[in-house]
Coordinates of C-alpha atoms and ligand atoms in Angstrom, one line a residue:
X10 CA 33.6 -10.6 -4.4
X11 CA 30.9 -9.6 -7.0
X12 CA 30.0 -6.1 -7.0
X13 CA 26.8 -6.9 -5.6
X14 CA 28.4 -8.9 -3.1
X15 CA 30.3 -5.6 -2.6
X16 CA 26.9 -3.6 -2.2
X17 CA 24.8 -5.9 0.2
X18 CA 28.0 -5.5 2.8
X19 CA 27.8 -1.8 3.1
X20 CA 26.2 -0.3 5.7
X21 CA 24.1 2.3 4.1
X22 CA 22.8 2.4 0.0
X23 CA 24.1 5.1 -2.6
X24 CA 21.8 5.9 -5.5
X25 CA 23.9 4.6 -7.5
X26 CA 24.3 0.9 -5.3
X27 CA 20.5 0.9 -5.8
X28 CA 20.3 1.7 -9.7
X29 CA 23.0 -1.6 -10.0
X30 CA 20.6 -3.5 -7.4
X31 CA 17.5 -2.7 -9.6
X32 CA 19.4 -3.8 -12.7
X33 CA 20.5 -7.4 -11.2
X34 CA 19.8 -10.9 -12.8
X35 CA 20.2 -14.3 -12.4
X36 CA 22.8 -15.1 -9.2
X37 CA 23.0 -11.5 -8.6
X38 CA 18.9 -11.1 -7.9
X39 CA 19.0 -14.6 -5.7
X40 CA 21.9 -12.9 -3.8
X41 CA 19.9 -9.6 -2.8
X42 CA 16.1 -11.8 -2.0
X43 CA 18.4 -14.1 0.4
X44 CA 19.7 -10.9 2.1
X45 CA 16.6 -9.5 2.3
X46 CA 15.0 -12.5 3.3
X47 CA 17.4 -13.0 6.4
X48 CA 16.6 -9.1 7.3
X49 CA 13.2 -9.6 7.4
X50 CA 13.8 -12.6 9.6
X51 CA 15.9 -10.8 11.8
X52 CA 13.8 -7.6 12.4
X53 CA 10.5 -8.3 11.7
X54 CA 10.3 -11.8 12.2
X55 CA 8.9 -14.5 10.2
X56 CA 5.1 -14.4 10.7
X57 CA 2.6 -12.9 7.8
X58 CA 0.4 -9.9 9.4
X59 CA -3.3 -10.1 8.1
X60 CA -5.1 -6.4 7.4
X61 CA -8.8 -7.3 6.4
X62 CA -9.5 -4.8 3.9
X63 CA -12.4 -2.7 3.5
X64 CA -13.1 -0.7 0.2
X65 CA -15.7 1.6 1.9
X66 CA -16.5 3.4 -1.4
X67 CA -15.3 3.8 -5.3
X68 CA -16.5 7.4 -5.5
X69 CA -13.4 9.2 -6.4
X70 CA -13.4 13.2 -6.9
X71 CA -9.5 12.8 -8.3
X72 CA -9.3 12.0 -12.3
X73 CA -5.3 10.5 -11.8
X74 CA -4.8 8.9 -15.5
X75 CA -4.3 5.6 -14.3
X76 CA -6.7 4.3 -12.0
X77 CA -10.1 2.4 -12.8
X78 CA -12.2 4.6 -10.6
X79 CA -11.2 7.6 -11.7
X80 CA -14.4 10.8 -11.6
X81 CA -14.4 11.1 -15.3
X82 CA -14.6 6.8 -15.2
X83 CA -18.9 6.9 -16.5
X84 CA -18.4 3.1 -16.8
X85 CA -18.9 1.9 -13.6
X86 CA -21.2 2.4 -10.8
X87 CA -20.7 4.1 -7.3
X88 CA -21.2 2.7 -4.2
X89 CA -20.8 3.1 -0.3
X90 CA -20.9 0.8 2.1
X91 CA -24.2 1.2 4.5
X92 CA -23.5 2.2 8.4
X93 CA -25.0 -1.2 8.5
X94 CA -22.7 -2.9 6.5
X95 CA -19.8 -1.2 8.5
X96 CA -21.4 -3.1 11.3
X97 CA -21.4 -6.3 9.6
X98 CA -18.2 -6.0 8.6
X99 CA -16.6 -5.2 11.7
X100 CA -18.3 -7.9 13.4
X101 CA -16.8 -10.4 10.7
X102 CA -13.1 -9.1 11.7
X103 CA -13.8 -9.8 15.5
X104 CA -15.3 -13.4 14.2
X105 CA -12.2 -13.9 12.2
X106 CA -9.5 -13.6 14.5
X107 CA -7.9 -10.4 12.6
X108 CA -6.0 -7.8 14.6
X109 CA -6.2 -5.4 12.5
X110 CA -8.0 -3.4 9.7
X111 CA -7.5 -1.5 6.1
X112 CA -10.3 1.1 5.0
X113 CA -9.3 2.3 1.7
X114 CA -11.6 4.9 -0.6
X115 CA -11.4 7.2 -3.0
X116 CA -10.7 10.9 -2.4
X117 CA -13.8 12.5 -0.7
X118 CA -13.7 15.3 1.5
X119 CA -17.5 15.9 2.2
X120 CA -18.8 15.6 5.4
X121 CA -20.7 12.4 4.6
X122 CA -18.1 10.8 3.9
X123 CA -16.2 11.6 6.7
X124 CA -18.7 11.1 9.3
X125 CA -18.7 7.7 7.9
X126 CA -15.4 6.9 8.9
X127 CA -15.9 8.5 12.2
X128 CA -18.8 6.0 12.9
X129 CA -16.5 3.6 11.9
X130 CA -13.5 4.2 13.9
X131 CA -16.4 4.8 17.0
X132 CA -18.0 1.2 16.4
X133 CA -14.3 -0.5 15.8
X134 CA -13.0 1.1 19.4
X135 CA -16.5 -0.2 21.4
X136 CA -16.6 -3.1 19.8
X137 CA -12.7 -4.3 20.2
X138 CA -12.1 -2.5 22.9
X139 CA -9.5 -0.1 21.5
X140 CA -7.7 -3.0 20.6
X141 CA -7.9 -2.7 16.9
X142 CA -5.1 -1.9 14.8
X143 CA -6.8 0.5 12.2
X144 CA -5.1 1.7 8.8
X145 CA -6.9 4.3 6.8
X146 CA -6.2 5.1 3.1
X147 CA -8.3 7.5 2.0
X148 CA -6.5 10.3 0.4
X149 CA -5.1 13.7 1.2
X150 CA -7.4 14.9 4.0
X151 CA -7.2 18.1 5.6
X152 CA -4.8 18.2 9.0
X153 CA -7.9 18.8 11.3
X154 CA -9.9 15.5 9.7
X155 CA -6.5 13.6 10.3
X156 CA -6.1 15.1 13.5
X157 CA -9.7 14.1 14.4
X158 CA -9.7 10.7 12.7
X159 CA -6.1 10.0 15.2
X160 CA -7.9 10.8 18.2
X161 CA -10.8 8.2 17.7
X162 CA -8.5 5.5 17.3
X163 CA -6.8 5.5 13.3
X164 CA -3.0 4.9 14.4
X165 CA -1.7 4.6 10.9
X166 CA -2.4 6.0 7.4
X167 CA -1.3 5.1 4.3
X168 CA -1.0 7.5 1.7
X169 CA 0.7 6.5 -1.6
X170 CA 3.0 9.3 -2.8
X171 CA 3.4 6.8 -6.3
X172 CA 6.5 8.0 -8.0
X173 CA 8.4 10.8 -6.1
X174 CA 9.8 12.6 -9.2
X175 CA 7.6 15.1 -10.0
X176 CA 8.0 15.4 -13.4
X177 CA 6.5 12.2 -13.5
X178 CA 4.1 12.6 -10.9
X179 CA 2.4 15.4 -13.4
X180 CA 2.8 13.2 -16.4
X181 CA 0.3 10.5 -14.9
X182 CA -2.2 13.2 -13.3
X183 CA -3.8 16.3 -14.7
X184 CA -2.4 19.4 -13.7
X185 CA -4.4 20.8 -12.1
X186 CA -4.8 22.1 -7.8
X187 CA -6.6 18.3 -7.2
X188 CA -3.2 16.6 -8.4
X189 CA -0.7 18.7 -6.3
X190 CA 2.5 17.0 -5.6
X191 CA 3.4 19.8 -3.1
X192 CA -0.2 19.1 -1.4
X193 CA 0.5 15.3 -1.6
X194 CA 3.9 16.0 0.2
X195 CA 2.1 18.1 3.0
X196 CA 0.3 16.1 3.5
X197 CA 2.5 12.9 4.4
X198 CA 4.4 15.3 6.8
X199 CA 1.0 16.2 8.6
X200 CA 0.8 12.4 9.2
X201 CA 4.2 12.6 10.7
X202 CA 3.1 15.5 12.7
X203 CA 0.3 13.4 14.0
X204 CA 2.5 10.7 14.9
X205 CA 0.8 8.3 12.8
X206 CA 2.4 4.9 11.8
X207 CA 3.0 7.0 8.4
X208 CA 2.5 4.7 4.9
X209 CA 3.4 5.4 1.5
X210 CA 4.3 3.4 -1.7
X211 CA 4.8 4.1 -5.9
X212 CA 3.7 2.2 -8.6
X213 CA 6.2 0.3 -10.6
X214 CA 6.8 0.1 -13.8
X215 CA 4.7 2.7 -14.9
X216 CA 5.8 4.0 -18.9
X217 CA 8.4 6.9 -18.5
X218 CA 9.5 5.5 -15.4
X219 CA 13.1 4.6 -15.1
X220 CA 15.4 3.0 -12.4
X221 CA 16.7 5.8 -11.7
X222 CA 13.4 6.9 -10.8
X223 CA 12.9 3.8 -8.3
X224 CA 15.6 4.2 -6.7
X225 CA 14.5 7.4 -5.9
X226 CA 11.8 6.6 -4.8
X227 CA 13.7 4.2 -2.3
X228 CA 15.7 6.8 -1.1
X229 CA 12.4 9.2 -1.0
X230 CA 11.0 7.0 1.7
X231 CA 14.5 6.0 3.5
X232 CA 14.7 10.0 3.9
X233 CA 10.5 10.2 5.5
X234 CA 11.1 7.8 7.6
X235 CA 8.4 5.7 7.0
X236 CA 6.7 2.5 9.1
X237 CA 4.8 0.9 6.2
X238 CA 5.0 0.6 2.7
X239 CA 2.0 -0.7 0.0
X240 CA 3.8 -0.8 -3.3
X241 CA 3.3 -2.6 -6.5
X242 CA 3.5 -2.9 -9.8
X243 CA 1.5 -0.8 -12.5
X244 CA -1.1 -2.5 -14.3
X245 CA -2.8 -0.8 -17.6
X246 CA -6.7 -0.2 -17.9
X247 CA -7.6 0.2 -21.1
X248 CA -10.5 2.7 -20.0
X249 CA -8.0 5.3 -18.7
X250 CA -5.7 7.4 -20.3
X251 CA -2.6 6.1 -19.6
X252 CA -3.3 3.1 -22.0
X253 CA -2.1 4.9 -24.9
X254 CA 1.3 4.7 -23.3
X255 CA 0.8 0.9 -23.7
X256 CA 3.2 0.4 -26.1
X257 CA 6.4 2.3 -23.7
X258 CA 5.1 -0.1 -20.8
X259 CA 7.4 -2.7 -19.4
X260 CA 5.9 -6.1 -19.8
X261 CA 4.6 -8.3 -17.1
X262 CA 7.8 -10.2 -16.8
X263 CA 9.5 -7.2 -16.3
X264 CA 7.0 -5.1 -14.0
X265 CA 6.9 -7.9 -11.4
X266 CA 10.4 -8.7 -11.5
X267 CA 11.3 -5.2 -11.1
X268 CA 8.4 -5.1 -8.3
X269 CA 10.3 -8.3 -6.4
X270 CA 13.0 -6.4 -6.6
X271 CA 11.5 -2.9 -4.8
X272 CA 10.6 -5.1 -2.2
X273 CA 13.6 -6.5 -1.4
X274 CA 15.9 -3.1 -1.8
X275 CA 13.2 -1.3 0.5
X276 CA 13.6 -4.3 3.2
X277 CA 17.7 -4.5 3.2
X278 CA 17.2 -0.2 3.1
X279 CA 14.5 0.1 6.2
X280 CA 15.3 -3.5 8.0
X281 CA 12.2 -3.2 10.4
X282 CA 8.7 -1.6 8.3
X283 CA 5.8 -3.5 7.2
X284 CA 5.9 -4.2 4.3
X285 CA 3.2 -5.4 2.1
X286 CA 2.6 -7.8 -0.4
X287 CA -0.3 -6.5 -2.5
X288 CA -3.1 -7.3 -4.3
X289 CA -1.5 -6.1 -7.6
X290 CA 1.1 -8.4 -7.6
X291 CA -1.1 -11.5 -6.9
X292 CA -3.3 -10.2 -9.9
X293 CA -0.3 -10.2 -12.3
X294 CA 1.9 -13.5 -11.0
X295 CA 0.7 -15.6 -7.6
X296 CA 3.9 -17.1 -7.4
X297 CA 5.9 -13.9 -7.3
X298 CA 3.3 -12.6 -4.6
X299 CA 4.8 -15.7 -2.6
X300 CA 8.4 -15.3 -3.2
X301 CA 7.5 -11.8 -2.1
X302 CA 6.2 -12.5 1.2
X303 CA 9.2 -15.7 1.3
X304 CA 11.8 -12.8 1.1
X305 CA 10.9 -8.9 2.3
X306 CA 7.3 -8.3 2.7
X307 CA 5.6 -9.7 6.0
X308 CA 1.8 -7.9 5.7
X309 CA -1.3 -9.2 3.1
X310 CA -4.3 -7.9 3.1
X311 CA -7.7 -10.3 2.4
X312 CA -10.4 -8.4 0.7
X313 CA -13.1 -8.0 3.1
X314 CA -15.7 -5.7 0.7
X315 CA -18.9 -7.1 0.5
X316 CA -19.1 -8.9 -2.1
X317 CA -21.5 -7.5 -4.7
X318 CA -19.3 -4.2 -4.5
X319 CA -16.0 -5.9 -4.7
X320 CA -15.6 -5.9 -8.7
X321 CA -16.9 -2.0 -8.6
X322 CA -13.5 -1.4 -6.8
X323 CA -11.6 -2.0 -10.6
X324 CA -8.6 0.1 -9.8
X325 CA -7.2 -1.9 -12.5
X326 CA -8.9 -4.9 -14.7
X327 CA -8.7 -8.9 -13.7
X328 CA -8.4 -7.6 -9.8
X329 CA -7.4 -10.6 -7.6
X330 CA -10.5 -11.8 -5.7
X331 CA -13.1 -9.7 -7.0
X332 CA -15.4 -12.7 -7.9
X333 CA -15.3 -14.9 -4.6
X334 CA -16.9 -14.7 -1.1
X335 CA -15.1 -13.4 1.9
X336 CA -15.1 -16.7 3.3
X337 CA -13.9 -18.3 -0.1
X338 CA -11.3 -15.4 -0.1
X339 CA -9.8 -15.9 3.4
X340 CA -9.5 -20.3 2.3
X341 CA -7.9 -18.9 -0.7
X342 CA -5.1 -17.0 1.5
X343 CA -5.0 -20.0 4.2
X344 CA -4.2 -22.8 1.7
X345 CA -1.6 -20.3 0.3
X346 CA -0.3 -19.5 3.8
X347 CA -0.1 -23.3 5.1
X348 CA 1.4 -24.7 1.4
X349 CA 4.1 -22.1 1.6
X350 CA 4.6 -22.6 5.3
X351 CA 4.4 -19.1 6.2
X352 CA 3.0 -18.9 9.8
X353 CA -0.2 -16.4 10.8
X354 CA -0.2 -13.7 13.2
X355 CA -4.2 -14.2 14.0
X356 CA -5.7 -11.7 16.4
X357 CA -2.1 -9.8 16.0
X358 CA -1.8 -5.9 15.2
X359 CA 1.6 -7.2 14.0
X360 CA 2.4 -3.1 14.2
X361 CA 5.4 -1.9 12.7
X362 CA 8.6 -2.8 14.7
X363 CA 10.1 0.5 13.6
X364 CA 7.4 2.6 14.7
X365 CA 7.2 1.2 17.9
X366 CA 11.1 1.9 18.3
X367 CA 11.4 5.0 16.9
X368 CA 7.9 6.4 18.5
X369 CA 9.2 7.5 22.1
X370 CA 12.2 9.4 20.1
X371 CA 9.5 11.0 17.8
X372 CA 7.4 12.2 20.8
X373 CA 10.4 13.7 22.6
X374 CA 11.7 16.0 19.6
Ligands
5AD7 N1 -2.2 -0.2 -11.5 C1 -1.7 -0.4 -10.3 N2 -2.0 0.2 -9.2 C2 -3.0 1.2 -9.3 N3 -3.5 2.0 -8.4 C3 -4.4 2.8 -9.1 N4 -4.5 2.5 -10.4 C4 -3.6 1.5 -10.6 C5 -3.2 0.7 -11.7 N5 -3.7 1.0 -12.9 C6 -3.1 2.1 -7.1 C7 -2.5 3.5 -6.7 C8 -3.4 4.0 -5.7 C9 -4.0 2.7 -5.1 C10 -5.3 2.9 -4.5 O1 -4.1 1.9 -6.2 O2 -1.2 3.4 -6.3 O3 -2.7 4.7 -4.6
SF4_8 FE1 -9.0 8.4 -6.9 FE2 -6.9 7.1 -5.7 FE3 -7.8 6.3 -8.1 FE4 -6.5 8.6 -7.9 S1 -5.7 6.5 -7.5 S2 -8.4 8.3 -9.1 S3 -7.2 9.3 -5.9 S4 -9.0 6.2 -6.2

C-alpha cells in the first residue's frame, strides 16, 4: 500500500497526513480526487447547488493588501445597488428557478448600508415566501446586526477567515484595529452562536504561505465546525500592495493545483459541507473549476450583479464574467453543467447536509 493509500484509509487526518496530501503528484493526487469524489457522492450527493450572487456594493472601509476594492483603491468607482435594483434582482432569482441567494459587499457598518440589507432580506421573505435560502457575506458585523439580519430570514453567513495563521494574517493586512484577527475570530463564533449555517474559506497560494499553513487551515475549520466553505486560490493585482511579493508567488500551475487539492482534503476531512467551486478558480483555469465540482465541491455561484457594475467588483483583474449579461452568464454555466454532465438542483436550497444534522444537537447544548 502507498503511503497515501495508507492515509485516505484512516479515519481521522494528522497535520502531518495532510502536509503529505498537499504535497502529492501524479497517481498519488488521482488517488485522493477519486476519494473525495466518492465522499461527495456519498454525503452530499451528486447534484451542483446554484447561489445567484449579488455584489450589492464595492465600497470597502477595510484597506487588506490584496484585494481590488480595497478603501485606499482611488482607481475605481463605487457603487450600490438601488432598492430598486434589489427588486429587480430578486424578481430575476424567482424567474430563474434558483433556490437560493449570495449577497456579498465590502465591509460597511453604517446604517445605510445596513438598512439595505434589511429591505433586502424583507422583500426576499414576501416575495418567496420564506422559502429562500439566503447567504450573506458582508464582513465582520456587530453581534446585534447579525442577530437582527438572522431573525429576518439570513440562515447562513459566510465570512472568510483567509489564512488562520496569524502571523500571516498581519502580513497581508495593515495592522491596525480594522484588520483584527482576534475580531475576525469573534466574530465567526457569534455566527455560531446565532446558529447560522457558519462559512469561512482562505486564499491559497498566497506568497509566504506554506503547506504547512494549509493544512492548518484545514484543521482550523475541521476544529469550527463549519457547514460551508468559499475558498480559492490567490490571484495578484497589480494595483495592491501585495504585488511586490510577485516574484515569492506560486505560479498559476501551482496555485490551482494546490487549490484542487484544498478542495479535495476539506471534502475527505468534513464529508457533508458545501462546498464551493469559485469564481477565482474559473478566472485562473475552467477546466480545473470542472474537475473541481467533478470531485469535492457541489455549490457555484452565477454572477447575478447588474451588469454595468459587475467589472467595478475587481477583487482581482480578468474576473470571470464581468463582461457578459446575466442571461449570457447563466447559458455560460448551463452549457458547462449539461457538457460535463453534472445535474442542477433548480428551485433547490441545496442547504448543507451537515448543518441540517448537526443543527438539533447545536440547539440542545
Ligand atoms: N485573489 C483572490 N481572492 C481574493 N479576494 C480578495 N482579493 C483577492 C485576490 N487578489 C477574496 C477574499 C475575500 C473575498 C471577497 O475575495 O478571500 O474574502
Ligand atoms: Fe474589503 Fe473584503 Fe476586499 Fe478586504 S477583502 S478590502 S474587507 S472587500
Amino acid at each position: 500500500m502507498s503511503k497515501i493509500a495508507k492515509i485516505l484509509a484512516k479515519e481521522e487526518l494528522s497535520h502531518s497526513d495532510i502536509v503529505s496530501m498537499l504535497n502529492a503528484e501524479g497517481s498519488d493526487l488521482n488517488m485522493i480526487l477519486e476519494k473525495a469524489k466518492q465522499i461527495k457522492q456519498e454525503n452530499v450527493g451528486d447534484k451542483v447547488y446554484m447561489r445567484a450572487l449579488l455584489e450589492i456594493t464595492n465600497s470597502c472601509s477595510k484597506n487588506c493588501y490584496y484585494c481590488g476594492i480595497r478603501h485606499n483603491n482611488l482607481l475605481i468607482d463605487r457603487y450600490s445597488v438601488t432598492y430598486d435594483e434589489i427588486d429587480a434582482y430578486l424578481e430575476k432569482v424567482v424567474a430563474e428557478n434558483i433556490g437560493s441567494i449570495v449577497i456579498q459587499s465590502g465591509e460597511l457598518l453604517g446604517n445605510g448600508f445596513i438598512q439595505k440589507i434589511d429591505y433586502l432580506l424583507a422583500k426576499a421573505a414576501e416575495l418567496t415566501n420564506g422559502e429562500l435560502g439566503i447567504t450573506l457575506s458582508c464582513g465582520e458585523q456587530s453581534y446585534e446586526t447579525l442577530k437582527r439580519w438572522k431573525a429576518l430570514g439570513a440562515q447562513k453567513y459566510l465570512l472568510r477567515i483567509e489564512t488562520s495563521n496569524q502571523l500571516l494574517y498581519q502580513k497581508i493586512h495593515p495592522n491596525d484595529e480594522n484588520h483584527d484577527f482576534d475580531k475576525r475570530l469573534e466574530t465567526l463564533k457569534y455566527l455560531k452562536q446565532l446558529n447560522y449555517h457558519t462559512g469561512t474559506g482562505v486564499m491559497i497560494g498566497m506568497p509566504f504561505q506554506s503547506i504547512e499553513n494549509l493544512a492548518n487551515d484545514i484543521l482550523f475549520m475541521r476544529n469550527l465546525d463549519i457547514d460551508m466553505c468559499g475558498m480559492g486560490p490567490f490571484i495578484i493585482d497589480n494595483d495592491t500592495p501585495m504585488s511586490k511579493y510577485q516574484h515569492l508567488t506560486p505560479s498559476v500551475e501551482k496555485r490551482v493545483s494546490l487549490s484542487l487539492k484544498m478542495y479535495a482534503i476539506l471534502r475527505i476531512v468534513m464529508k457533508n459541507i458545501n462546498i464551493a467551486a469559485t469564481t477565482a478558480l474559473f478566472t485562473l483555469d475552467k477546466n480545473a473549476f470542472v474537475k473541481a465540482l467533478d470531485t469535492s465541491c457541489n455549490v457555484i455561484m452565477p454572477n447575478f450583479t447588474p451588469p454595468k457594475y459587475k467589472s467595478q467588483y475587481k477583487l482581482y483583474p480578468n474576473k470571470a464574467g464581468t463582461a457578459s449579461s446575466i442571461e449570457d452568464s447563466l447559458v455560460n454555466i448551463r452549457n458547462i453543467m449539461e457538457l460535463n454532465k453534472f445535474e442542477v438542483g433548480y428551485g433547490q436550497r441545496g442547504d448543507s447536509v451537515h448543518y441540517n444534522k448537526t443543527h438539533l444537537k447545536r440547539v440542545m447544548a
